[in-house]
């Protein structure tokens, strides 16, 4: 992806729009995987966003790890609300050797908001999946310890869902004196 | 060594074998939640505060029931000089440290399972500073967002603002003028110095070098004075904004920065004189809290912590932002991944940041300090009195905000604690649909058990301080 | 202190003033640092601003040794019970100083996660505005609190004794 990366050898890529060998090799053989290229603030670098189906989720991430994207950076969840499938879960990996970044994401519907856990691939997914469970309410079957992480255990609901309100309460004016 | 491998494999097996006869359809997580419900209903007649200040299922449970905590233990490395298991696991005790503890750097809570003075398992419990900033961000316009994000990692406010502004600019497709970029680099690098100074102060204090505490604050105050002069605030500046920066550098800033560089460089020399050959400091830091490069990658640990382990990865070099690649600087690397290497790496990073700041003083381009795009940056104050159009732009910008097209953008910068990333999902309009932050401290806290397992209780504090977590960043 | 008598060797005051004076001049704060404000609170105690000038540099880690709780930062719903417990552990007489917009009113974060003002959990004697309040503001707040104690009657946290 830096300038010297040749972009012509994309003949093996079954997916249109991939001009990158490494990314193409990751999604090679997974039906329905799509790639978009995103610019970043540094003119020399881009990152690739790969969308896969939830059934391929763990295998794609494992393949990416074996292909060199071995540094776990981030795992996020988004509630798209009106757009079905409603939830998006993505994992952000980097390959330090090749200086490349890939975001692999998948979408799951409201009535089955489960994404298989990545803790078997990257141990570091542990806290991030707990956070996604806590705030958005995605279930990660297979996670060893899927409990709330940021909110107290008694909490009801998942505040970062779009149908959950901000929870603002009207400003209360309190009695007091001002020392001038 | 043997112990750690045991903890990794044993609980999972045991759980699976337990699971089948008793409650076959229950997942591990469900079991945890169920345990918690039982626990809460069983505590009615005990001390009333126990229920209130307890986190139930988030707590560390006995080893067999807690695969989550055991998973975090990492592989055994050579700092684990206390890996020999002496007593029966049943005789270990779990103690609680925090969330109100002077050396937890905020409101971190740790559960430590002790065998005598040896720490066998660690579980960080976080969330005591959860501020709901990602939710609040959805209700603020892009123009207001900077005020919110600058309060996340409150020791690196400029980095937060920079990551946020770059992400918004990415969505807008906006270029900022060269001077604005140079000012951004100047401020973020000085912020790195201020943050590392505070780290040096607290690291020193936590392992008993109290004078270090006083010195670190003394030099940090000079940085804060310059920030205050430039931005009007000592912390939480909201100075770097989408489209550029809020104001140009103040008159005489070259002298201020030159003076700052001289004073802080002298200060760093002083600290090294104080610490580098101090036998107590060396004993307390060398070989303590080791994390391997492989573990850094697995756990998402970045920044000085990963570089101290020898992971050669700095976003300023790998994905340079704001033209930081024009300046000459080195990325210091450690070899052992222990507390002492983190100390040397951070000390050297401060020098390199000051070196960058010095180059900016000499080479800063003239020009505008923000982009001339009236849909993003406000018109100059003078124009508002003269031009109706400027008035309208100003009004629209501060009532409605910046209109950002639909899309997703992720942008990260090299914060003082590692990769600080901002992901914004926009569905059009003036407010982000979702803002997610990749917080470096979150990963660092997650990796704490790796550093602390099978080491001594006293080393817990040294490891924790060397990870330099900022709880505002962890909990957001 | 009250007036000095004409004869040397006498020092007269009311019991009330004596007790209050003793209480104000060595008030030990419990460090209750939560967020950004805590950094400024530590900065106030450090070299440049030197809270030791007012007899308050001894930040106690244990609430049982402290007289003043400086709540510095935002109090989350998860932290509130802990805050209350720490407050209850402090020995009488005790005071609470709420530092910063977040501790006083929730600040700019009016959302699900934050307690909208620490005064919903513990009684607050002094509010210091700012986000974060600079060391000067905090020192001013502390001095005002000392003045308040000095001028008032002998009291504990629940009222006059
Ligand atoms: S008042 Fe401001 S500085 Fe203080 S904790 Fe709240 S956001 Fe941070």
CSV table of N, CA, C and O in Angstrom, one decimal, chain B residues 158 161-162 165-166 169 174-189 230 239-249 253 321-324 326-327 360 363-373 376-377:
chain,number,residue,atom,x,y,z
B,158,UNK,N,-4.4,17.1,23.5
B,158,UNK,CA,-4.1,17.5,22.1
B,158,UNK,C,-4.2,16.3,21.1
B,158,UNK,O,-4.6,16.4,20.0
B,161,UNK,N,-7.8,15.5,20.4
B,161,UNK,CA,-8.4,16.4,19.5
B,161,UNK,C,-7.8,16.2,18.1
B,161,UNK,O,-8.6,16.3,17.1
B,162,UNK,N,-6.6,15.8,18.0
B,162,UNK,CA,-6.0,15.6,16.7
B,162,UNK,C,-6.6,14.4,16.0
B,162,UNK,O,-7.0,14.5,14.8
B,165,UNK,N,-10.1,15.4,14.9
B,165,UNK,CA,-10.1,16.4,13.8
B,165,UNK,C,-9.7,15.7,12.5
B,165,UNK,O,-10.3,15.9,11.5
B,166,UNK,N,-8.6,14.9,12.6
B,166,UNK,CA,-8.2,14.2,11.4
B,166,UNK,C,-9.3,13.3,10.8
B,166,UNK,O,-9.5,13.2,9.6
B,169,UNK,N,-11.9,15.5,9.2
B,169,UNK,CA,-11.4,16.0,8.0
B,169,UNK,C,-11.3,14.9,6.9
B,169,UNK,O,-11.5,15.2,5.7
B,174,UNK,N,-11.0,17.2,3.6
B,174,UNK,CA,-10.5,18.6,3.7
B,174,UNK,C,-9.0,18.6,4.0
B,174,UNK,O,-8.5,17.7,4.7
B,175,UNK,N,-8.3,19.5,3.3
B,175,UNK,CA,-6.9,19.6,3.5
B,175,UNK,C,-6.7,20.8,4.4
B,175,UNK,O,-7.3,21.9,4.3
B,176,UNK,N,-5.8,20.7,5.4
B,176,UNK,CA,-5.5,21.9,6.2
B,176,UNK,C,-4.2,22.5,5.8
B,176,UNK,O,-3.3,21.8,5.3
B,177,UNK,N,-4.0,23.8,6.0
B,177,UNK,CA,-2.8,24.5,5.6
B,177,UNK,C,-1.6,24.0,6.3
B,177,UNK,O,-1.7,23.4,7.4
B,178,UNK,N,-0.4,24.2,5.7
B,178,UNK,CA,0.8,23.6,6.3
B,178,UNK,C,1.1,24.2,7.7
B,178,UNK,O,1.6,23.5,8.5
B,179,UNK,N,0.8,25.5,7.9
B,179,UNK,CA,1.1,26.0,9.2
B,179,UNK,C,0.2,25.4,10.3
B,179,UNK,O,0.7,25.1,11.4
B,180,UNK,N,-1.0,25.1,9.9
B,180,UNK,CA,-1.9,24.4,10.9
B,180,UNK,C,-1.3,23.1,11.3
B,180,UNK,O,-1.3,22.7,12.4
B,181,UNK,N,-0.8,22.3,10.3
B,181,UNK,CA,-0.3,21.0,10.5
B,181,UNK,C,0.9,21.2,11.4
B,181,UNK,O,1.1,20.4,12.4
B,182,UNK,N,1.8,22.2,11.1
B,182,UNK,CA,3.0,22.3,12.0
B,182,UNK,C,2.6,22.7,13.4
B,182,UNK,O,3.2,22.1,14.4
B,183,UNK,N,1.6,23.5,13.6
B,183,UNK,CA,1.2,23.9,14.9
B,183,UNK,C,0.6,22.6,15.6
B,183,UNK,O,0.9,22.4,16.8
B,184,UNK,N,-0.1,21.8,14.9
B,184,UNK,CA,-0.6,20.6,15.5
B,184,UNK,C,0.5,19.7,16.0
B,184,UNK,O,0.5,19.1,17.1
B,185,UNK,N,1.5,19.5,15.1
B,185,UNK,CA,2.6,18.6,15.5
B,185,UNK,C,3.3,19.2,16.7
B,185,UNK,O,3.7,18.5,17.7
B,186,UNK,N,3.5,20.5,16.7
B,186,UNK,CA,4.2,21.2,17.8
B,186,UNK,C,3.4,20.9,19.1
B,186,UNK,O,4.0,20.5,20.1
B,187,UNK,N,2.1,21.1,19.1
B,187,UNK,CA,1.4,21.0,20.3
B,187,UNK,C,1.3,19.5,20.8
B,187,UNK,O,1.4,19.2,22.0
B,188,UNK,N,1.1,18.6,19.8
B,188,UNK,CA,1.0,17.2,20.3
B,188,UNK,C,2.4,16.7,20.8
B,188,UNK,O,2.4,15.9,21.7
B,189,UNK,N,3.5,17.2,20.2
B,189,UNK,CA,4.8,16.7,20.7
B,189,UNK,C,5.0,17.2,22.1
B,189,UNK,O,5.6,16.5,22.9
B,230,UNK,N,-1.2,29.6,24.9
B,230,UNK,CA,-1.6,29.4,23.5
B,230,UNK,C,-3.1,29.2,23.4
B,230,UNK,O,-3.8,29.7,22.6
B,239,UNK,N,-8.3,22.9,21.3
B,239,UNK,CA,-7.6,23.9,20.5
B,239,UNK,C,-7.4,23.4,19.1
B,239,UNK,O,-7.6,24.1,18.1
B,240,UNK,N,-7.1,22.1,18.9
B,240,UNK,CA,-7.1,21.5,17.5
B,240,UNK,C,-8.5,21.2,17.1
B,240,UNK,O,-9.2,20.4,17.8
B,241,UNK,N,-9.0,21.8,16.1
B,241,UNK,CA,-10.4,21.6,15.7
B,241,UNK,C,-10.4,21.1,14.2
B,241,UNK,O,-9.5,21.4,13.5
B,242,UNK,N,-11.5,20.6,13.8
B,242,UNK,CA,-11.6,20.2,12.4
B,242,UNK,C,-11.4,21.5,11.6
B,242,UNK,O,-12.0,22.5,11.8
B,243,UNK,N,-10.5,21.3,10.6
B,243,UNK,CA,-10.2,22.5,9.7
B,243,UNK,C,-8.9,23.2,10.1
B,243,UNK,O,-8.5,24.1,9.4
B,244,UNK,N,-8.3,22.9,11.3
B,244,UNK,CA,-7.1,23.6,11.6
B,244,UNK,C,-7.0,23.7,13.1
B,244,UNK,O,-7.2,22.7,13.8
B,245,UNK,N,-6.5,24.8,13.6
B,245,UNK,CA,-6.5,25.0,15.1
B,245,UNK,C,-7.3,26.3,15.4
B,245,UNK,O,-7.7,27.1,14.5
B,246,UNK,N,-7.6,26.5,16.7
B,246,UNK,CA,-8.5,27.5,17.1
B,246,UNK,C,-7.9,28.9,16.9
B,246,UNK,O,-8.6,29.9,16.6
B,247,UNK,N,-6.6,29.0,17.1
B,247,UNK,CA,-6.0,30.4,17.1
B,247,UNK,C,-4.5,30.2,16.7
B,247,UNK,O,-4.0,29.1,16.9
B,248,UNK,N,-3.9,31.2,16.2
B,248,UNK,CA,-2.5,31.2,15.9
B,248,UNK,C,-1.7,31.1,17.2
B,248,UNK,O,-2.2,31.4,18.2
B,249,UNK,N,-0.5,30.8,17.0
B,249,UNK,CA,0.4,30.8,18.2
B,249,UNK,C,0.6,32.2,18.7
B,249,UNK,O,0.6,33.2,17.9
B,253,UNK,N,6.1,33.1,20.9
B,253,UNK,CA,6.1,31.7,21.2
B,253,UNK,C,7.4,31.0,20.9
B,253,UNK,O,7.7,30.0,21.6
B,321,UNK,N,1.2,11.5,10.0
B,321,UNK,CA,0.1,12.4,9.9
B,321,UNK,C,0.6,13.8,10.0
B,321,UNK,O,1.7,14.0,10.6
B,322,UNK,N,-0.1,14.8,9.5
B,322,UNK,CA,0.3,16.2,9.7
B,322,UNK,C,1.7,16.5,9.2
B,322,UNK,O,2.3,17.4,9.8
B,323,UNK,N,2.2,15.8,8.3
B,323,UNK,CA,3.5,16.0,7.8
B,323,UNK,C,4.6,15.8,8.8
B,323,UNK,O,5.7,16.5,8.8
B,324,UNK,N,4.4,14.9,9.8
B,324,UNK,CA,5.4,14.7,10.8
B,324,UNK,C,6.7,14.0,10.3
B,324,UNK,O,7.7,14.1,10.9
B,326,UNK,N,8.4,15.1,7.9
B,326,UNK,CA,9.4,16.1,7.5
B,326,UNK,C,10.4,16.3,8.5
B,326,UNK,O,11.5,16.8,8.2
B,327,UNK,N,10.1,16.0,9.8
B,327,UNK,CA,11.1,16.3,10.8
B,327,UNK,C,11.9,15.1,11.1
B,327,UNK,O,11.5,13.9,10.9
B,360,UNK,N,10.5,22.6,14.6
B,360,UNK,CA,9.3,23.4,14.2
B,360,UNK,C,9.6,24.9,14.4
B,360,UNK,O,9.2,25.7,13.6
B,363,UNK,N,11.5,25.9,11.4
B,363,UNK,CA,11.0,25.7,10.0
B,363,UNK,C,9.5,26.1,9.8
B,363,UNK,O,9.0,25.8,8.7
B,364,UNK,N,8.8,26.5,10.8
B,364,UNK,CA,7.4,26.7,10.6
B,364,UNK,C,7.0,27.6,9.5
B,364,UNK,O,7.6,28.6,9.3
B,365,UNK,N,6.1,27.1,8.6
B,365,UNK,CA,5.8,27.9,7.4
B,365,UNK,C,4.8,29.0,7.9
B,365,UNK,O,4.1,28.8,8.9
B,366,UNK,N,4.8,30.1,7.1
B,366,UNK,CA,3.8,31.1,7.4
B,366,UNK,C,2.5,30.7,6.7
B,366,UNK,O,2.5,29.8,5.8
B,367,UNK,N,1.5,31.4,6.9
B,367,UNK,CA,0.3,31.1,6.3
B,367,UNK,C,-0.9,31.1,7.2
B,367,UNK,O,-0.8,31.6,8.3
B,368,UNK,N,-2.0,30.5,6.8
B,368,UNK,CA,-3.2,30.5,7.6
B,368,UNK,C,-3.1,29.3,8.6
B,368,UNK,O,-2.5,28.3,8.4
B,369,UNK,N,-3.7,29.5,9.8
B,369,UNK,CA,-3.7,28.5,10.8
B,369,UNK,C,-5.0,27.6,10.7
B,369,UNK,O,-5.2,26.8,11.6
B,370,UNK,N,-5.9,27.9,9.8
B,370,UNK,CA,-7.0,27.0,9.6
B,370,UNK,C,-7.4,27.1,8.1
B,370,UNK,O,-7.1,28.1,7.4
B,371,UNK,N,-8.2,26.1,7.7
B,371,UNK,CA,-8.6,26.0,6.3
B,371,UNK,C,-9.6,27.1,6.0
B,371,UNK,O,-10.4,27.5,6.8
B,372,UNK,N,-9.5,27.6,4.8
B,372,UNK,CA,-10.4,28.7,4.4
B,372,UNK,C,-11.7,28.0,3.8
B,372,UNK,O,-12.0,28.1,2.6
B,373,UNK,N,-12.4,27.3,4.7
B,373,UNK,CA,-13.6,26.7,4.2
B,373,UNK,C,-14.7,27.1,5.2
B,373,UNK,O,-14.8,26.7,6.3
B,376,UNK,N,-16.7,24.9,7.5
B,376,UNK,CA,-16.0,24.2,8.5
B,376,UNK,C,-15.4,25.1,9.6
B,376,UNK,O,-15.5,24.8,10.8
B,377,UNK,N,-14.8,26.1,9.1
B,377,UNK,CA,-14.1,27.0,10.1
B,377,UNK,C,-14.8,28.4,10.1
B,377,UNK,O,-15.3,28.8,9.0
